[in-house]
CSV table of C-alpha atoms in Angstrom, one decimal:
chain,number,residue,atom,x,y,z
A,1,UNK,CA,0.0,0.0,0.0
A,2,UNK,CA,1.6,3.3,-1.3
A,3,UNK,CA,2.7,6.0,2.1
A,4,UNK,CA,1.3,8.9,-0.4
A,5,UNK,CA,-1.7,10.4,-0.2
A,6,UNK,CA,-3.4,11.4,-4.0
A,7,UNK,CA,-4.3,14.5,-5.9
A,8,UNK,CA,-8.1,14.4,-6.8
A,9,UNK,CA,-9.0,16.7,-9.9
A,10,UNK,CA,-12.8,17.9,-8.7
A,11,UNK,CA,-14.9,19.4,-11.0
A,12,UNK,CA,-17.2,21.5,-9.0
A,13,UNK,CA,-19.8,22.4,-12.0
A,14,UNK,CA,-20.1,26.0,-13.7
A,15,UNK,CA,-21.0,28.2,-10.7
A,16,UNK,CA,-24.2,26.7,-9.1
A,17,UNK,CA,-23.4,25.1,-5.6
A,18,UNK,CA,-26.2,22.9,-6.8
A,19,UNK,CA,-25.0,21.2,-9.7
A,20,UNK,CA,-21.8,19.9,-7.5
A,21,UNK,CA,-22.0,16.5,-8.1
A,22,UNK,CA,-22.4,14.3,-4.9
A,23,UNK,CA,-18.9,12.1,-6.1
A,24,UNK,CA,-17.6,15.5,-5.5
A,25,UNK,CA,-18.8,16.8,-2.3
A,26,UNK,CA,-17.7,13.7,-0.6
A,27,UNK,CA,-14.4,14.1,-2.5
A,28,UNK,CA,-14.4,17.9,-0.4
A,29,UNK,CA,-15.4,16.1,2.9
A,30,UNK,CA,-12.8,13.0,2.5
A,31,UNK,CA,-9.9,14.9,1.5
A,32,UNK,CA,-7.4,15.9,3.8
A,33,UNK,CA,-6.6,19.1,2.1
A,34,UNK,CA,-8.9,21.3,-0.4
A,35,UNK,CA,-6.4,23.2,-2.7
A,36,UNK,CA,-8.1,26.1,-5.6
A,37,UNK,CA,-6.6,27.9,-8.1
A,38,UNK,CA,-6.4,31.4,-8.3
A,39,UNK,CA,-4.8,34.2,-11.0
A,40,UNK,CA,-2.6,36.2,-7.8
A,41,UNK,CA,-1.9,35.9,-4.2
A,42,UNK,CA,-4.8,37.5,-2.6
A,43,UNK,CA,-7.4,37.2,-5.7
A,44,UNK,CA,-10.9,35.5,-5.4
A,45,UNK,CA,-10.7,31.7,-6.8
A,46,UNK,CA,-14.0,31.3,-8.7
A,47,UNK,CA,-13.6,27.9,-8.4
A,48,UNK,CA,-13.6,28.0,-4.6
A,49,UNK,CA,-16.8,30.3,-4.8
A,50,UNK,CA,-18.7,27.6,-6.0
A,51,UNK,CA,-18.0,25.4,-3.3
A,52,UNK,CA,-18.4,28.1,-0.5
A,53,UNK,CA,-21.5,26.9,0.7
A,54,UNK,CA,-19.8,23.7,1.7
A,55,UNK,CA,-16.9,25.3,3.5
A,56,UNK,CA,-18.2,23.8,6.8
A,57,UNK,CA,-16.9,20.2,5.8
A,58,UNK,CA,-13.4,21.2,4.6
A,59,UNK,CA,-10.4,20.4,6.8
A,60,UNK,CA,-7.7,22.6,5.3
A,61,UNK,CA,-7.2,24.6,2.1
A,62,UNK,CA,-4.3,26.1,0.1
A,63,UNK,CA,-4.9,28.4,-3.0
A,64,UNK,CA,-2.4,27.7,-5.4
A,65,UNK,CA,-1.5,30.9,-7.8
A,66,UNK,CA,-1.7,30.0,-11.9
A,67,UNK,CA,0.3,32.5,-13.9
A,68,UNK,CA,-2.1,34.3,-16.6
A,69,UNK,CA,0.8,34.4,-18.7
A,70,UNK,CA,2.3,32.8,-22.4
A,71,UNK,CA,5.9,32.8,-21.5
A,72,UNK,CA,7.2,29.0,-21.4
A,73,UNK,CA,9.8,29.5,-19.0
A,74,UNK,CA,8.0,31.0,-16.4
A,75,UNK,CA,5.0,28.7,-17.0
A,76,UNK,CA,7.2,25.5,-16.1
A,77,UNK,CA,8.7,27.2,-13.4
A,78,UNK,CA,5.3,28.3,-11.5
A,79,UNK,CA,3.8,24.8,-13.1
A,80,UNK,CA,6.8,22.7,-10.9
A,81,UNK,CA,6.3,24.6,-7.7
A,82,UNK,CA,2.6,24.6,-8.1
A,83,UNK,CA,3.3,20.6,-8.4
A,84,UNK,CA,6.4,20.5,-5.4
A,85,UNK,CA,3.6,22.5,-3.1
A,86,UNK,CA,1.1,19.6,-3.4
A,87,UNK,CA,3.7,17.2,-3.3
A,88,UNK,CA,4.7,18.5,0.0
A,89,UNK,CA,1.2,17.6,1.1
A,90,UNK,CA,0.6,14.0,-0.8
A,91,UNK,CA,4.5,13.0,0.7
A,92,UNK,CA,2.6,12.6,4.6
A,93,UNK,CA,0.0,10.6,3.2
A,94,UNK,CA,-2.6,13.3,2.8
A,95,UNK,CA,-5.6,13.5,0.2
A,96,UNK,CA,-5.5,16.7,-1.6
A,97,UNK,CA,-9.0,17.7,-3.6
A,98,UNK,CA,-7.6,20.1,-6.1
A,99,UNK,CA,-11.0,21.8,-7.4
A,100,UNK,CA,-11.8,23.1,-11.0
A,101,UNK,CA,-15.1,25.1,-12.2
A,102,UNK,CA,-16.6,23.3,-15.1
A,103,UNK,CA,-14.7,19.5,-15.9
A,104,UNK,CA,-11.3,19.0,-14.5
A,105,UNK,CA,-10.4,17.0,-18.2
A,106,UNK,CA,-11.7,19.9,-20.1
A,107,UNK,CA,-10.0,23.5,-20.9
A,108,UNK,CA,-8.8,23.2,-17.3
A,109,UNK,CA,-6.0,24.3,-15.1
A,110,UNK,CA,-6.3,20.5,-13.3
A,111,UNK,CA,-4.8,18.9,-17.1
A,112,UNK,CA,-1.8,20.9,-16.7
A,113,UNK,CA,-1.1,20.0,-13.3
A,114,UNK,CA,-1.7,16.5,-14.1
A,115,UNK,CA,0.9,16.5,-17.1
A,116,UNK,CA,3.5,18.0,-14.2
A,117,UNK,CA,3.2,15.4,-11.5
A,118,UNK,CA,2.9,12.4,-13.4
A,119,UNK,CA,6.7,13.7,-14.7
A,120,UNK,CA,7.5,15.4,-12.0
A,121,UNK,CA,6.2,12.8,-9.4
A,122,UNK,CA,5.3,9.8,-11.4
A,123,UNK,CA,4.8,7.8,-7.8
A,124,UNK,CA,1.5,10.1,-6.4
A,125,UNK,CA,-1.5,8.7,-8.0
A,126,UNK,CA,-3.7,10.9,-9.7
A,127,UNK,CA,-7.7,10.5,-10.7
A,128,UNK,CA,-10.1,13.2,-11.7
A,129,UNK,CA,-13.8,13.3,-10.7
A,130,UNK,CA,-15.9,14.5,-14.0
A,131,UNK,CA,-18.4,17.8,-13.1
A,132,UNK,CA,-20.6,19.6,-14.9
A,133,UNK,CA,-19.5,21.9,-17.7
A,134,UNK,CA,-20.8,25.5,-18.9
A,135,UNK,CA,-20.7,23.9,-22.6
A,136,UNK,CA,-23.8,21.7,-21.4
A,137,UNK,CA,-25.0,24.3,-19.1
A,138,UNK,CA,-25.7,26.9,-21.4
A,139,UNK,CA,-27.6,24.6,-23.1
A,140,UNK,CA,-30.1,24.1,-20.4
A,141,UNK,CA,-30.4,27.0,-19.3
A,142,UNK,CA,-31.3,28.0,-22.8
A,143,UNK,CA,-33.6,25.3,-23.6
A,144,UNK,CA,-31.4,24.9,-26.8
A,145,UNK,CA,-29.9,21.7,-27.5
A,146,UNK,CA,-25.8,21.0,-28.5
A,147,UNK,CA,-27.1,18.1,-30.5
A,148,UNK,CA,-29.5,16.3,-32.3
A,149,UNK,CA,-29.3,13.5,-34.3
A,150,UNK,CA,-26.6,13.2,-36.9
A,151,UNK,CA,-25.9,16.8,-36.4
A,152,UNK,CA,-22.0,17.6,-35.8
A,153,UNK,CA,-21.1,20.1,-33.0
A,154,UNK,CA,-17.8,21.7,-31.8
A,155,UNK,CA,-16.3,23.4,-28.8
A,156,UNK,CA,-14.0,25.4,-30.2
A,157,UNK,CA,-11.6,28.2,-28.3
A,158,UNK,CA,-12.1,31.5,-30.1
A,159,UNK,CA,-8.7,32.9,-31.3
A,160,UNK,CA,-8.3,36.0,-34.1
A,161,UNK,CA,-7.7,33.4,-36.6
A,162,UNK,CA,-11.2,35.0,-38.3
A,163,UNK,CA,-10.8,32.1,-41.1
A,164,UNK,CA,-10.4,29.5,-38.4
A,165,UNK,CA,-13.3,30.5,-37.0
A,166,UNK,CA,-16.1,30.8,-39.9
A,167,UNK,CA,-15.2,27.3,-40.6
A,168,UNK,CA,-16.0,26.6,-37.7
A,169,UNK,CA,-18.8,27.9,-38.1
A,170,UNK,CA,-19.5,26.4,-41.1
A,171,UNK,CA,-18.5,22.9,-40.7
A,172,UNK,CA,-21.4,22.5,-37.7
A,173,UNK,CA,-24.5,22.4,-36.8
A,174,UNK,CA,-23.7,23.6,-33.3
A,175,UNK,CA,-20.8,25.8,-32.0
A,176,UNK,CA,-19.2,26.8,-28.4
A,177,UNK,CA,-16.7,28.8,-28.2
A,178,UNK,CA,-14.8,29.3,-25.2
A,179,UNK,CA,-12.6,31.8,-24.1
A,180,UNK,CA,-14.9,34.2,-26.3
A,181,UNK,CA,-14.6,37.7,-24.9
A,182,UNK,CA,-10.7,38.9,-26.0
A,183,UNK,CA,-12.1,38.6,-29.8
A,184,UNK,CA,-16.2,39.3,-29.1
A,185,UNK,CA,-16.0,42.2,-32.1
A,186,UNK,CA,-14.8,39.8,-34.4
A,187,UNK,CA,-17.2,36.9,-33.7
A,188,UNK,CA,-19.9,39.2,-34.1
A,189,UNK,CA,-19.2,40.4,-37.3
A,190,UNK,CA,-18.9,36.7,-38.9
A,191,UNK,CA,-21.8,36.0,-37.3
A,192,UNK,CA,-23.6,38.9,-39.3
A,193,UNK,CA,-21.2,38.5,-42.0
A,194,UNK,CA,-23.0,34.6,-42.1
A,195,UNK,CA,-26.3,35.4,-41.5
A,196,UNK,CA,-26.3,33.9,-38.0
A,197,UNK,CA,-26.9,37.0,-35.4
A,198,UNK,CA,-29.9,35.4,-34.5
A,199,UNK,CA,-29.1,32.0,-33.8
A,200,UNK,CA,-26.1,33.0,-31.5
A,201,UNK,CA,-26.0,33.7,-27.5
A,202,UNK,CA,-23.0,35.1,-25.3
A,203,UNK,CA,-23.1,34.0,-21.3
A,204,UNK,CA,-20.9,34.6,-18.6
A,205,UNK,CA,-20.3,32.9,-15.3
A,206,UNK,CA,-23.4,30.6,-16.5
A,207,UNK,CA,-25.7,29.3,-13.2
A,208,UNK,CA,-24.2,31.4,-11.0
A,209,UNK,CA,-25.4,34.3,-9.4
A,210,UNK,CA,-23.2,36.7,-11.8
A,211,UNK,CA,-24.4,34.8,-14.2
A,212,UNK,CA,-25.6,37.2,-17.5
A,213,UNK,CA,-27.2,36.0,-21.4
A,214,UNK,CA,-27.3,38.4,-23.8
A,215,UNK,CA,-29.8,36.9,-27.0
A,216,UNK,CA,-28.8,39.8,-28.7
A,217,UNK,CA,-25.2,39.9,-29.3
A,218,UNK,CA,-25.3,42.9,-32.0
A,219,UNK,CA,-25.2,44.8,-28.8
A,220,UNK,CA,-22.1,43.4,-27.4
A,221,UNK,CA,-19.7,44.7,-30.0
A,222,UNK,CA,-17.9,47.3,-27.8
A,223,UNK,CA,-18.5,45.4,-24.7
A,224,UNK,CA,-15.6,44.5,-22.0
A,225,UNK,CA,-17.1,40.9,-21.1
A,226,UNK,CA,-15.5,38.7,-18.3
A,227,UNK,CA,-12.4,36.2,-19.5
A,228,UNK,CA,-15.3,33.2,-18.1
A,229,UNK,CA,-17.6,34.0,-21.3
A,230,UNK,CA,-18.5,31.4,-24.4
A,231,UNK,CA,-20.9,31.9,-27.3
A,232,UNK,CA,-23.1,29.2,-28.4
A,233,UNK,CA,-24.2,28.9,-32.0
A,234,UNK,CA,-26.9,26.8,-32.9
A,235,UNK,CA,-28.4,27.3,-36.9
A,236,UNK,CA,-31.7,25.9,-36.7
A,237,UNK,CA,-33.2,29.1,-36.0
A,238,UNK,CA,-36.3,28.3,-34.8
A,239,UNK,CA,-35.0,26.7,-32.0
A,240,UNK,CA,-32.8,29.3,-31.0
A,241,UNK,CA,-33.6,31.8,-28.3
A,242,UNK,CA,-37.3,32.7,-28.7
């Protein structure tokens, strides 16, 4: 039997306390140690928002720091001691619950942490706990489905590669993009440049009390939206935000 503890990757669902899984809160109430992510020392984790409501059956927390930043070098050097400072936990034998809004396997912070102590520390053992994303989320609270029968659909990150994009757009029936707000004045024109204004929605923060929809995203051209933002498209029309 291993003297290590292991690193749990929780997905903790979009923003509503409610759609925490129950896999998950008694991953939060086993653990020995609940660590979040955050973007500086002293910031809010959004992640450990969610779970707030719950803080009565955590035994200790850490927030962990995750560099906002492209540069390699200092990405593998914040990754590593983001790993060591977990390590330091797991090495006594204690359960650490690291927690992620949405899925930990999906666009999240957990799959890069993952990659650095399985090289890092290929000893710990490592398992993720699946939650609820806002890709699916949006959905419901729109009414509007992803899919439906032998339609294709995509979660794409947007980027300003505008051609990348209006394939995307093209190519499916359905659409998410995530990461959406940095290049919202160029979606918006491809959407009216394609006809599809209409069958388009922009959310942030979905489910949680922050949480906002515009239908009409003609009127976020100039906006400043929150980096937790996606679009969904969905072409059938009819079915699209009525």
């Amino acid at each position: 039997m291993s003297q290590y503890g292991k690193i749990i990757g929780t997905g903790v669902g979009p923003g509503d306390p409610e759609l925490l899984t129950i896999k998950a809160y008694r991953a939060l109430k086993e653990a020995d140690v609940v660590a979040y992510p955050r973007k500086r020392k002293g910031a809010k984790s959004y992640a450990y928002q969610i779970i707030e409501p719950y803080e009565h059956i955590i035994k200790e927390k850490i927030g962990l720091v995750f560099p906002m930043t492209k540069d390699k070098e200092i990405l593998e050097r914040e990754w590593n001691h983001i790993a060591a400072t977990l390590f330091e936990h797991v090495k006594i034998g204690k359960d650490v619950a690291f927690i992620t809004e949405g899925d930990p396997m999906l666009y999240s912070t957990f799959i890069h942490l993952w990659k650095t102590v399985k090289t890092n520390y290929p000893e710990v053992e490592i398992t993720s706990i699946p939650g609820i994303s806002s890709i699916t989320a949006i959905s419901s609270n729109l009414m509007v489905p992803l899919a439906d029968g032998d339609e294709w659909t995509a979660v794409v990150p947007a980027t300003e590669d505008r051609e990348k994009m209006k394939q995307a757009l093209l190519q499916h029936d359905g659409i998410v993009f995530i990461k959406v707000a940095k290049v919202l004045p160029m979606m918006i024109s491809l959407l009216e440049e394609l006809g599809l204004s209409d069958s388009a929605a922009v959310a942030t923060k979905v489910t949680s009390k922050e949480e906002w929809i515009w239908k009409n995203v003609e009127e976020l051209k100039t906006a400043e939206l929150e980096y937790l933002t996606l679009m969904m498209v969905r072409k059938e029309k009819k079915e699209v935000l009525t």
